[in-house]
mmCIF file of N, CA and C in Angstrom:
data_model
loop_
_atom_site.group_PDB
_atom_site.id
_atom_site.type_symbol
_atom_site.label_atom_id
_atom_site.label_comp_id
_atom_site.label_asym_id
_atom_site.label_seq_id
_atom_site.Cartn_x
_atom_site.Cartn_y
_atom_site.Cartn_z
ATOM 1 N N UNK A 18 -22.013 8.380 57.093
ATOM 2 C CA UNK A 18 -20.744 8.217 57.745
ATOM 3 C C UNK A 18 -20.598 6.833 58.325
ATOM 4 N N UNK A 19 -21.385 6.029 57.644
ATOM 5 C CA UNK A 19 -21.496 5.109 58.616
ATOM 6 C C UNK A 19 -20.668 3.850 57.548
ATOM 7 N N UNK A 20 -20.828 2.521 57.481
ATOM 8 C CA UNK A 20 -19.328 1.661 56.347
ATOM 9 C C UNK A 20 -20.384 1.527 55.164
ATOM 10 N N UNK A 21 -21.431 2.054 54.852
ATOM 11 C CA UNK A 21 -22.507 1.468 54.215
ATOM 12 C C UNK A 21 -21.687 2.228 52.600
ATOM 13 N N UNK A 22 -22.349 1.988 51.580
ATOM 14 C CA UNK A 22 -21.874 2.822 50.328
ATOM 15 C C UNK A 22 -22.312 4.120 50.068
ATOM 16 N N UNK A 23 -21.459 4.832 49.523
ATOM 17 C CA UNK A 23 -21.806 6.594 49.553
ATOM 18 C C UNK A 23 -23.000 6.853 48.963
ATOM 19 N N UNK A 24 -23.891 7.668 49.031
ATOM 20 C CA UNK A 24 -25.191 8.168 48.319
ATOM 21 C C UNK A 24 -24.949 8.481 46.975
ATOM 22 N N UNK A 25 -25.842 8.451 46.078
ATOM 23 C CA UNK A 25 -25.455 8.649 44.456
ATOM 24 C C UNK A 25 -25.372 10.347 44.542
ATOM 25 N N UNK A 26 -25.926 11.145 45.406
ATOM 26 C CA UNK A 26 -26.218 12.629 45.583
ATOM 27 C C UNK A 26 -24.671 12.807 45.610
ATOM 28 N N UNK A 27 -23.704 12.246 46.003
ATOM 29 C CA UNK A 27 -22.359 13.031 46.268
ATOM 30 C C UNK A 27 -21.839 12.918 45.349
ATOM 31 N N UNK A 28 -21.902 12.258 44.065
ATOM 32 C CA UNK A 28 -20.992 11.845 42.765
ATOM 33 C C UNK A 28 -20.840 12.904 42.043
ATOM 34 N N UNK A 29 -19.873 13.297 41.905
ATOM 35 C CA UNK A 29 -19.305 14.664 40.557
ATOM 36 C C UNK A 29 -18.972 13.840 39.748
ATOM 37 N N UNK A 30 -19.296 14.292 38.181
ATOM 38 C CA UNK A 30 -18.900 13.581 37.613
ATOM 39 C C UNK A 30 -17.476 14.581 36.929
ATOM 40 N N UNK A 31 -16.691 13.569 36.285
ATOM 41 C CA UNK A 31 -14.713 14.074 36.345
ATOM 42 C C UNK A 31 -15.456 14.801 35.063
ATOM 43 N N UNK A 32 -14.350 16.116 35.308
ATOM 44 C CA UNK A 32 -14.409 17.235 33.667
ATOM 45 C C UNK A 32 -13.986 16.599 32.262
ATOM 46 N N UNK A 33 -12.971 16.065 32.590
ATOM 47 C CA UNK A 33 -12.446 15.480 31.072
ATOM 48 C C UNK A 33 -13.778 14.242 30.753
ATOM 49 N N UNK A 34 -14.660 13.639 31.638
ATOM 50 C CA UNK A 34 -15.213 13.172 30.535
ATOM 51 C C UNK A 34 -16.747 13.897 30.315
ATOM 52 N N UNK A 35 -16.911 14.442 31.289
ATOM 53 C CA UNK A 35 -17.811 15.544 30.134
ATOM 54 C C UNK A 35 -17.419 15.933 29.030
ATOM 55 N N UNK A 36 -15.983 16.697 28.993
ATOM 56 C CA UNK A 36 -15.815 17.336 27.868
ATOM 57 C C UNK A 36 -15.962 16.077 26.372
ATOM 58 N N UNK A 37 -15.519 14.904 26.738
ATOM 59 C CA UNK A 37 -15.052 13.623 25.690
ATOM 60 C C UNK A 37 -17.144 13.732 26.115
ATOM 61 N N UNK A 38 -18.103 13.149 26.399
ATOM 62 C CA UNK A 38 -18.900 12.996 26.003
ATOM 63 C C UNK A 38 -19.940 13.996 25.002
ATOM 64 N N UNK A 39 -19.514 15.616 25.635
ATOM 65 C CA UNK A 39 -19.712 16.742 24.802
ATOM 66 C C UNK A 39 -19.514 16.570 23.021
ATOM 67 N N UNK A 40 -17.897 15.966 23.563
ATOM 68 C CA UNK A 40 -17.528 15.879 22.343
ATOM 69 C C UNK A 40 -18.058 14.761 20.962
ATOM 70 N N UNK A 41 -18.217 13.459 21.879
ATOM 71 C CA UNK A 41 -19.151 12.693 20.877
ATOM 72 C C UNK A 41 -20.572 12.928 20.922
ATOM 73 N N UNK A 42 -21.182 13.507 21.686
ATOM 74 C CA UNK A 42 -22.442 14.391 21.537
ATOM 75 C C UNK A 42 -22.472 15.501 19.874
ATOM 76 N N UNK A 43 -21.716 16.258 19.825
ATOM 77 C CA UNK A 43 -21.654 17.373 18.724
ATOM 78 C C UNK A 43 -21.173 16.114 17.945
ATOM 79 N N UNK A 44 -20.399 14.996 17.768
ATOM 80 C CA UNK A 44 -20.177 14.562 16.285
ATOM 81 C C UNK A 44 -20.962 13.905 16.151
ATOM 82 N N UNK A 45 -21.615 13.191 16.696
ATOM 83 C CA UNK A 45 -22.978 12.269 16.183
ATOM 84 C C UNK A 45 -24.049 13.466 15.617
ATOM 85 N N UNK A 46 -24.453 14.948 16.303
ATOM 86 C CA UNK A 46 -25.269 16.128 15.600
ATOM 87 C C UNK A 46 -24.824 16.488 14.434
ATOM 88 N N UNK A 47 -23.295 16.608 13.987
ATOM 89 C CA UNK A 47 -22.775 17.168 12.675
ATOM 90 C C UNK A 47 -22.924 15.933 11.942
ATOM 91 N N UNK A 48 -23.081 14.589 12.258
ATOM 92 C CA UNK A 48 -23.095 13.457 11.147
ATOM 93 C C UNK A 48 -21.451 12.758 10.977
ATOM 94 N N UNK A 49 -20.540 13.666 11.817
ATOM 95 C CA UNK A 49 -18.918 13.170 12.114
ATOM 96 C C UNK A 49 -19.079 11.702 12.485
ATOM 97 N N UNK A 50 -19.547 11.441 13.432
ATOM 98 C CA UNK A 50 -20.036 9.721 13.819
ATOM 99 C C UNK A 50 -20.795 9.604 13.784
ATOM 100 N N UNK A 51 -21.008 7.948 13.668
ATOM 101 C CA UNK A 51 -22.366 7.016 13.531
ATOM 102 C C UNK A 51 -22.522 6.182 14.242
ATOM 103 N N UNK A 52 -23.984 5.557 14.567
ATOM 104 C CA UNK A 52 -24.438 4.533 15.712
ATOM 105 C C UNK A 52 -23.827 3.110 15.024
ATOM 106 N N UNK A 53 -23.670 2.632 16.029
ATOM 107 C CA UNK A 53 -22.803 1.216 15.194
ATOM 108 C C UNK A 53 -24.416 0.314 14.450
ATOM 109 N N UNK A 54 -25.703 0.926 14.313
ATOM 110 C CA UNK A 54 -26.489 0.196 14.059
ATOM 111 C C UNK A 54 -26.707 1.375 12.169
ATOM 112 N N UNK A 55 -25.744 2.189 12.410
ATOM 113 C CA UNK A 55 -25.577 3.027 10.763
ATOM 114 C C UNK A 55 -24.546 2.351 10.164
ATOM 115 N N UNK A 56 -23.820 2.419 10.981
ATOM 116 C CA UNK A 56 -22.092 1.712 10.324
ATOM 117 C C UNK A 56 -22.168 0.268 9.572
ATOM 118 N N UNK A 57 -23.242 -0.600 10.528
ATOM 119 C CA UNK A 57 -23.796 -2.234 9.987
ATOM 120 C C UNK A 57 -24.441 -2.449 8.836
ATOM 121 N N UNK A 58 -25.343 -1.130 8.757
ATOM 122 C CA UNK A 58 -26.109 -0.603 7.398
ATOM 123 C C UNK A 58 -25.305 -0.458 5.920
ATOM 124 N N UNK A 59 -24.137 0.798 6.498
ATOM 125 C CA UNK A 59 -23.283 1.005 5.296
ATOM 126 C C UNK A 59 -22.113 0.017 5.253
ATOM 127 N N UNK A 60 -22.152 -1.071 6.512
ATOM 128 C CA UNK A 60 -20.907 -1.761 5.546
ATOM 129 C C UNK A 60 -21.654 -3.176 4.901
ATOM 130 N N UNK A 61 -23.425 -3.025 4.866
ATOM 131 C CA UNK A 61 -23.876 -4.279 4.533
ATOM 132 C C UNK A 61 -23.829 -3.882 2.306
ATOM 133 N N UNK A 62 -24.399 -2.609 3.071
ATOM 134 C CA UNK A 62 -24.395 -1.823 1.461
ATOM 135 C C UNK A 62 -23.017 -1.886 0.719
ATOM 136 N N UNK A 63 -21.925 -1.608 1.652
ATOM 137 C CA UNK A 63 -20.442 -1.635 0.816
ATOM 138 C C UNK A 63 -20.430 -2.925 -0.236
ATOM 139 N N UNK A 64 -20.673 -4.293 1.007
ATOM 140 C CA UNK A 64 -20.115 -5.331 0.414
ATOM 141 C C UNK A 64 -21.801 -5.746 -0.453
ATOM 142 N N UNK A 65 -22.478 -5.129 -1.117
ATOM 143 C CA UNK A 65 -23.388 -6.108 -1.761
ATOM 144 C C UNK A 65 -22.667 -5.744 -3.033
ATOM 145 N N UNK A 66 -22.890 -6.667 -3.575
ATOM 146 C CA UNK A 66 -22.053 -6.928 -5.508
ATOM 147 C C UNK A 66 -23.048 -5.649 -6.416
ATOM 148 N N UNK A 67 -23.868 -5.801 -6.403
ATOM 149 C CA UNK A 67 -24.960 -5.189 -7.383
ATOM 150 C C UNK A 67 -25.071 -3.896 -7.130
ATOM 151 N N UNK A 68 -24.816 -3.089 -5.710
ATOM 152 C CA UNK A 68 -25.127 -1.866 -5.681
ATOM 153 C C UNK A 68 -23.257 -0.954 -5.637
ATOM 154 N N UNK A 69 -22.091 -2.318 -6.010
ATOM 155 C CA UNK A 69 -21.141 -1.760 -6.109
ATOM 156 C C UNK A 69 -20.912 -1.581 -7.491
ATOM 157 N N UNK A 70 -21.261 -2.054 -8.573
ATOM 158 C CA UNK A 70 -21.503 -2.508 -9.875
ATOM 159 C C UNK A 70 -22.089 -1.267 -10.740
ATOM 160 N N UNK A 71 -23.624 -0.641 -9.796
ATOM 161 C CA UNK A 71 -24.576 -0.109 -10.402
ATOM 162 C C UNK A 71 -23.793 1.502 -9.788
ATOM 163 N N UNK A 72 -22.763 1.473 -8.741
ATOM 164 C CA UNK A 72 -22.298 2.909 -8.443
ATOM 165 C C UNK A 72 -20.727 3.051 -9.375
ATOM 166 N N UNK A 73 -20.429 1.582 -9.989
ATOM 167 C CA UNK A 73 -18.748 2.138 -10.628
ATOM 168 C C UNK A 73 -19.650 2.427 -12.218
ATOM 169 N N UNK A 74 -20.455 1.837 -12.338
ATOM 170 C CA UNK A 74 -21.755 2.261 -13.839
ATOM 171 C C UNK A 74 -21.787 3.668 -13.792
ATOM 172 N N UNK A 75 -22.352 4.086 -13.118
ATOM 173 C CA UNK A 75 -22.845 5.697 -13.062
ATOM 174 C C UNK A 75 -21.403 6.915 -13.331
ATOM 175 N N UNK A 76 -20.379 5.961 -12.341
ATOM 176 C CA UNK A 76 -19.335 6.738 -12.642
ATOM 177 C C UNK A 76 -18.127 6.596 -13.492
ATOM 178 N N UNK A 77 -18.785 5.630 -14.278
ATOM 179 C CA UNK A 77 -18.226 5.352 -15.841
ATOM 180 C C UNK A 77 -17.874 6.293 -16.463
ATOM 181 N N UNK A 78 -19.040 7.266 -16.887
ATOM 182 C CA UNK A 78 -19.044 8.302 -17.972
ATOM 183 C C UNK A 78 -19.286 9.714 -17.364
ATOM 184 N N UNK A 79 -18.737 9.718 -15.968
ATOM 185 C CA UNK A 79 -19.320 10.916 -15.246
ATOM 186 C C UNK A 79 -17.949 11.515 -15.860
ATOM 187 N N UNK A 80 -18.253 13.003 -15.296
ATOM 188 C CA UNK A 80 -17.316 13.913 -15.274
ATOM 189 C C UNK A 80 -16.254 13.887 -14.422
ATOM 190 N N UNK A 81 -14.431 14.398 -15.108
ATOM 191 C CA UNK A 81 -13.758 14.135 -14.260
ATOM 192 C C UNK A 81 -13.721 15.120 -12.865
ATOM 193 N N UNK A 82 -14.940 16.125 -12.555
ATOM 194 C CA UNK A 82 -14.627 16.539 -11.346
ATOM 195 C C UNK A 82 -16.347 15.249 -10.674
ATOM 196 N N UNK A 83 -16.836 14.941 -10.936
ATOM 197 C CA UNK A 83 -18.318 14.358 -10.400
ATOM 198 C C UNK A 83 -16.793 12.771 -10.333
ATOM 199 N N UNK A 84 -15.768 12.786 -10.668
ATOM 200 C CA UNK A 84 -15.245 11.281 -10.464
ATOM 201 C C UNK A 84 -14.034 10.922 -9.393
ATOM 202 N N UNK A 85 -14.763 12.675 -8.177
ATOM 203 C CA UNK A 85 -13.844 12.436 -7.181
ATOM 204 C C UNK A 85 -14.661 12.312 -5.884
ATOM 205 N N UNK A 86 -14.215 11.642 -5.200
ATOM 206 C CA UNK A 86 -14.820 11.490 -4.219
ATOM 207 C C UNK A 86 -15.619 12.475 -3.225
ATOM 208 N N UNK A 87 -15.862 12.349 -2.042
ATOM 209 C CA UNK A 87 -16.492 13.380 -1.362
ATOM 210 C C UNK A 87 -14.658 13.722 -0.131
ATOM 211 N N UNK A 88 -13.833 13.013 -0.626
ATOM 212 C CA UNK A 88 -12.086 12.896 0.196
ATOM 213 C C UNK A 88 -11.783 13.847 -0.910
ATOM 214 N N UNK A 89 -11.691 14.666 -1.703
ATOM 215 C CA UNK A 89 -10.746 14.779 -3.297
ATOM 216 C C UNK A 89 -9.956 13.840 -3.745
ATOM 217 N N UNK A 90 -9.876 12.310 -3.528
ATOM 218 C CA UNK A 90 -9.392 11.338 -4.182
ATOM 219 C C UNK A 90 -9.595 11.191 -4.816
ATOM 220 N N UNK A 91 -9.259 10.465 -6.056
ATOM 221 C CA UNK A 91 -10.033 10.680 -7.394
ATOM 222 C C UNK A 91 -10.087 8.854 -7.743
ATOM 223 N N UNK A 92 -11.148 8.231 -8.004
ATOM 224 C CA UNK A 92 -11.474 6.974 -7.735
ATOM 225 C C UNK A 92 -11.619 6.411 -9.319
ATOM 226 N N UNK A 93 -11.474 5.325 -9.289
ATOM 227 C CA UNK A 93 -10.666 4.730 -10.561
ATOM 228 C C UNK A 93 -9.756 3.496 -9.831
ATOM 229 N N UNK A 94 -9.701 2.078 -10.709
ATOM 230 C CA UNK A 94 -8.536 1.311 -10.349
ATOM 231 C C UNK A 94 -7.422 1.846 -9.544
ATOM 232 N N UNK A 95 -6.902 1.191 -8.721
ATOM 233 C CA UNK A 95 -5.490 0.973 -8.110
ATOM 234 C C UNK A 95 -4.121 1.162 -9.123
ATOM 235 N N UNK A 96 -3.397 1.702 -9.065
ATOM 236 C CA UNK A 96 -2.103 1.636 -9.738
ATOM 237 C C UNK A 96 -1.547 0.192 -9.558
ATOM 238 N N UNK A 97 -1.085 -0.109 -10.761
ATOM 239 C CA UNK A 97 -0.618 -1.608 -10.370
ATOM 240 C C UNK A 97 0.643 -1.594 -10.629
ATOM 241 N N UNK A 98 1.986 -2.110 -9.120
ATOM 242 C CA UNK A 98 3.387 -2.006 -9.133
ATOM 243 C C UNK A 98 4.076 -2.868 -10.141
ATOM 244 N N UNK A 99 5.049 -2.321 -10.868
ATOM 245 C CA UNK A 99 5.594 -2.982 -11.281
ATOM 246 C C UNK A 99 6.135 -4.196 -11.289
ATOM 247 N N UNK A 100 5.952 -4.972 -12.011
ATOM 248 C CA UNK A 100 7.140 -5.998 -11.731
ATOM 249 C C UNK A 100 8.051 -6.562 -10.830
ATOM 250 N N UNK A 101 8.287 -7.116 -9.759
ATOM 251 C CA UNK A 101 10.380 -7.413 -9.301
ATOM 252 C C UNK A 101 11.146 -8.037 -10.212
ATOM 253 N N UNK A 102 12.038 -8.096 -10.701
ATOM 254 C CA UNK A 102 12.927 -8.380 -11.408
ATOM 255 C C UNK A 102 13.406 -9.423 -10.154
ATOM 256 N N UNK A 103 13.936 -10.461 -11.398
ATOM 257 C CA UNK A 103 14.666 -11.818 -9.984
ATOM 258 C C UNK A 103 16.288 -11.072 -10.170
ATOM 259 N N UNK A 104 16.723 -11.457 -9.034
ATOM 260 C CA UNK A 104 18.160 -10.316 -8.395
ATOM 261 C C UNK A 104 19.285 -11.315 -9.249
ATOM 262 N N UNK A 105 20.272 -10.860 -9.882
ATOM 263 C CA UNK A 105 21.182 -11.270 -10.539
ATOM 264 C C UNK A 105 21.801 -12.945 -9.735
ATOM 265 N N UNK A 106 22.513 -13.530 -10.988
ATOM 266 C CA UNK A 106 22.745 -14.412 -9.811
ATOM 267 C C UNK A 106 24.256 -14.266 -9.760
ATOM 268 N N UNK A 107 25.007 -15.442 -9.857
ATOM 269 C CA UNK A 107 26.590 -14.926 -9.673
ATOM 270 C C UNK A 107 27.353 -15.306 -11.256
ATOM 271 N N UNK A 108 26.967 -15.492 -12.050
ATOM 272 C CA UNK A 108 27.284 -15.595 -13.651
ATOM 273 C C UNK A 108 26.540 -13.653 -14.362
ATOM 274 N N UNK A 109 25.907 -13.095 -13.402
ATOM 275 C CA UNK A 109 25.618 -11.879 -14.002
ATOM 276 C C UNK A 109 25.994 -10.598 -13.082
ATOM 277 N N UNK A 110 26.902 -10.975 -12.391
ATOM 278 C CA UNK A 110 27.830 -10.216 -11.323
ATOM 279 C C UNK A 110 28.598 -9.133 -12.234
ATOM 280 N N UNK A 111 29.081 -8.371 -11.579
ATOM 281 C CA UNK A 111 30.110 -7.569 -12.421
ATOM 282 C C UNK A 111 31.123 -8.031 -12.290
ATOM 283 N N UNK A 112 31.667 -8.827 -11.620
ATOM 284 C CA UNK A 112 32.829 -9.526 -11.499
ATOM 285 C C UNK A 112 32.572 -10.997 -10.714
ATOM 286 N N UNK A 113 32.135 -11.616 -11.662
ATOM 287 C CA UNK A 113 31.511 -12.833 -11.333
ATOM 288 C C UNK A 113 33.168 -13.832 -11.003
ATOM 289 N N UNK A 114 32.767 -15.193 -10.591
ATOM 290 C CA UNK A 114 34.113 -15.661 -10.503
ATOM 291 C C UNK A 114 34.718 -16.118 -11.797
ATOM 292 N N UNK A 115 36.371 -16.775 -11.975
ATOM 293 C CA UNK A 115 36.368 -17.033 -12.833
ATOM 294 C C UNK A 115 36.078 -18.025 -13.760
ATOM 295 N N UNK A 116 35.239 -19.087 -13.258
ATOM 296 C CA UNK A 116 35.059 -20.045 -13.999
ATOM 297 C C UNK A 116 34.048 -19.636 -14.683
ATOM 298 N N UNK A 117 32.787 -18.829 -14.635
ATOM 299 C CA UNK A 117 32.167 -18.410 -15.023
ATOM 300 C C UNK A 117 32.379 -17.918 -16.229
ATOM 301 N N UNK A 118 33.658 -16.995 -16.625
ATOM 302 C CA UNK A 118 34.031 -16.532 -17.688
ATOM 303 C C UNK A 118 34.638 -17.444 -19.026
ATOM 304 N N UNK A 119 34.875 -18.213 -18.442
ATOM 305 C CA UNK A 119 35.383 -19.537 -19.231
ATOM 306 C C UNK A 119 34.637 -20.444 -19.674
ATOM 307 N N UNK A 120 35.060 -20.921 -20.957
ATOM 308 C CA UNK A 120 33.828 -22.478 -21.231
ATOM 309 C C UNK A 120 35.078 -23.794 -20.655
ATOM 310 N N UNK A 121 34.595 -24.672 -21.115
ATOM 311 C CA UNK A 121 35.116 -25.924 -20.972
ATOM 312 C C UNK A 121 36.365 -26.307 -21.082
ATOM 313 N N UNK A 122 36.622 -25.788 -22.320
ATOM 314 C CA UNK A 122 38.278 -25.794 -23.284
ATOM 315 C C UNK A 122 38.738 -25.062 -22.184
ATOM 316 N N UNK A 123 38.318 -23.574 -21.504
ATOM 317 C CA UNK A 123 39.562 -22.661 -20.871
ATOM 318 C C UNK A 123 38.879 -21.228 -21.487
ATOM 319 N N UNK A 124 38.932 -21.214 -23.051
ATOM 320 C CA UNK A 124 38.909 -20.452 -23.580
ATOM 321 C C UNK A 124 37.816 -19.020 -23.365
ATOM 322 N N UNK A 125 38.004 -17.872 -23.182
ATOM 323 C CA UNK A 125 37.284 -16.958 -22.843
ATOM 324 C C UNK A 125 36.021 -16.836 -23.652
ATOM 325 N N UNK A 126 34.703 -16.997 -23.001
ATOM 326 C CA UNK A 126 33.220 -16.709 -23.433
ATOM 327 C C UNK A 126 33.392 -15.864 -24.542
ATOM 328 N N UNK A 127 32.877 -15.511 -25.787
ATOM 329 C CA UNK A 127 32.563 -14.595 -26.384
ATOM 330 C C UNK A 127 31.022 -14.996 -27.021
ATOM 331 N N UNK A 128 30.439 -16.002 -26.922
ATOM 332 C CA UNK A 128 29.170 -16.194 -27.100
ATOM 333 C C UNK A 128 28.272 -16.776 -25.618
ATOM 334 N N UNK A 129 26.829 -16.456 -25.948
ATOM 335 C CA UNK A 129 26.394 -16.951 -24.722
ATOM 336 C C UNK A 129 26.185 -18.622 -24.641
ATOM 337 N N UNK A 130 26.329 -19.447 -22.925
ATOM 338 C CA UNK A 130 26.211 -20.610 -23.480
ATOM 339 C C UNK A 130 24.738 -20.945 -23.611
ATOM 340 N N UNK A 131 24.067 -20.523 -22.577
ATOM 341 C CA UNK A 131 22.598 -20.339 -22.475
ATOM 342 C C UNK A 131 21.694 -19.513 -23.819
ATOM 343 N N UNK A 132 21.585 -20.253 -25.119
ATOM 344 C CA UNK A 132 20.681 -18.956 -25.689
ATOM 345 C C UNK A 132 19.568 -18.377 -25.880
ATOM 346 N N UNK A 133 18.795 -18.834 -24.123
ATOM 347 C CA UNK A 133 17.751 -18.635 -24.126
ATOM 348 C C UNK A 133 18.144 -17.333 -23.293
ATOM 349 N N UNK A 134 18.883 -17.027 -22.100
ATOM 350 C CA UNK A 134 18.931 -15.439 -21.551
ATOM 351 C C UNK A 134 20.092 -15.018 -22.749
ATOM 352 N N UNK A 135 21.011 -15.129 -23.467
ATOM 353 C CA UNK A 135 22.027 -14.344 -24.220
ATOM 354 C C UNK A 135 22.359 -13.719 -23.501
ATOM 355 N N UNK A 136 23.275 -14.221 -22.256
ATOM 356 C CA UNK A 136 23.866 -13.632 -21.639
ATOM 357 C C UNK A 136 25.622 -13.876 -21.440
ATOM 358 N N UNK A 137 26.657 -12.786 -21.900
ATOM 359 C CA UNK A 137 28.072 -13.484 -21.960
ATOM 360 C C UNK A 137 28.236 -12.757 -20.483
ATOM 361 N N UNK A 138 29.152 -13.756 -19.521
ATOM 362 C CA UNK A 138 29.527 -13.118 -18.196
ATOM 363 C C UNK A 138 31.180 -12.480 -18.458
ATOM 364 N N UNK A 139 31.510 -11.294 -18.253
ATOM 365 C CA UNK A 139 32.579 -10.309 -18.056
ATOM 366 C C UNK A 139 33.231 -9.405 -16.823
ATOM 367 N N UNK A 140 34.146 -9.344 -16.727
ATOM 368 C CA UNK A 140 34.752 -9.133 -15.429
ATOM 369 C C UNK A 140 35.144 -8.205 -15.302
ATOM 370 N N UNK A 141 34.642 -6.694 -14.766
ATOM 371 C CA UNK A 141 34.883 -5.495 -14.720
ATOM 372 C C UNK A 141 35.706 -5.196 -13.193
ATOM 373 N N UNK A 142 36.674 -4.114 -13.296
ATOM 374 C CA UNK A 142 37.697 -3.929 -12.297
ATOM 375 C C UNK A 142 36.577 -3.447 -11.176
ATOM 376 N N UNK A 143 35.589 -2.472 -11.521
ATOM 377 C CA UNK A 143 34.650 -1.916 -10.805
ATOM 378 C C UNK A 143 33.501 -1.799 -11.289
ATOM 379 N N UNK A 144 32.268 -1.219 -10.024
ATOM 380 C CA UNK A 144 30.777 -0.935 -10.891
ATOM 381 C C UNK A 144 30.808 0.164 -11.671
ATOM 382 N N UNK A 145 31.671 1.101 -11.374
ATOM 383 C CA UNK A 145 31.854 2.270 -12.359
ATOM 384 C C UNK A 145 31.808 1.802 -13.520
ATOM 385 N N UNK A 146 32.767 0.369 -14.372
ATOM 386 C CA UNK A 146 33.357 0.477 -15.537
ATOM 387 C C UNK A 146 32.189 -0.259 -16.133
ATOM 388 N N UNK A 147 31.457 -0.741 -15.327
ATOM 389 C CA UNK A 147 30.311 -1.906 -16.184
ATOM 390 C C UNK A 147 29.851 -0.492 -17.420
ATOM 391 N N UNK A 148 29.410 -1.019 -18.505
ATOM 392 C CA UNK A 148 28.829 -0.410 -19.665
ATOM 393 C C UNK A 148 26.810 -0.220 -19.063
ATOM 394 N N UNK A 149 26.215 0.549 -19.351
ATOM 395 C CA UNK A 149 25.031 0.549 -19.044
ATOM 396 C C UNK A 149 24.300 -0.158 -20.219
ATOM 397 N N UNK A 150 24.346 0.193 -21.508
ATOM 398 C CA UNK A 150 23.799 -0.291 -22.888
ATOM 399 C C UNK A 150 24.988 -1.298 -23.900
ATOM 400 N N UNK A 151 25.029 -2.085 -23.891
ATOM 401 C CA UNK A 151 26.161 -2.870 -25.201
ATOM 402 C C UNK A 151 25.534 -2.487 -26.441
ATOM 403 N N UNK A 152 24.425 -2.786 -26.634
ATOM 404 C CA UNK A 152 23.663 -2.397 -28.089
ATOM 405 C C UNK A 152 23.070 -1.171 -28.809
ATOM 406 N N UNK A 153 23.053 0.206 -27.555
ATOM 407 C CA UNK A 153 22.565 1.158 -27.711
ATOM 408 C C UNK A 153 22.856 1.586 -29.066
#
């Protein structure tokens, strides 16, 4: 009672973190977590070249259920995204302006001038009326 610091004999320790130490107690026993001196181990093993090499080998010619993980993912290359397409510019508008539609003379496009895209520009009232296929 006196200003000195309390005795270690009076300390309770708070419920919630018993329960949170309980709790990483049982996952380190089931193998759920690892000591960060396991984790250093398996991520030295991840990144070596030769033992990633000698595990996509084995599962070359395995079976397609032995070629899923211990997740049910099924492991194999990445899907690779398509393409982007570059976004129209204003000569491939649906209603591009009008000079666009015109050559030099005045006279209305019916060939492309570019014949490397073969592209003639045309001026539709709406996106409804654009054609989907010309050549189908």
């Amino acid at each position: 009672r006196g200003g000195g610091p309390e005795p270690k004999r009076r300390f309770l320790p708070s419920k919630w973190e018993g329960m949170r130490v309980h709790r990483l107690a049982q996952g380190l026993a089931e193998g759920r977590l690892k000591t960060r001196a396991e984790n250093r181990r398996l991520r030295a093993a991840a990144r070596d070249p030769d033992a990633r090499f000698l595990a996509a080998a084995e599962n070359m010619w395995a079976d397609d259920e032995a070629a899923e993980d211990h997740t049910g993912r099924r492991k194999g290359p990445l899907p690779v995204p398509a393409p982007r397409l570059a976004l129209p510019g204003h000569g491939e508008s649906y209603r591009p302006p009008p000079e666009y539609c015109v050559d030099d003379a005045g006279a209305p496009l019916d060939e492309p001038e570019d014949e490397a895209d073969g592209f003639v520009p045309r001026q539709h009232p709406c996106l409804r009326r654009v054609g989907a296929y010309e050549h189908a």
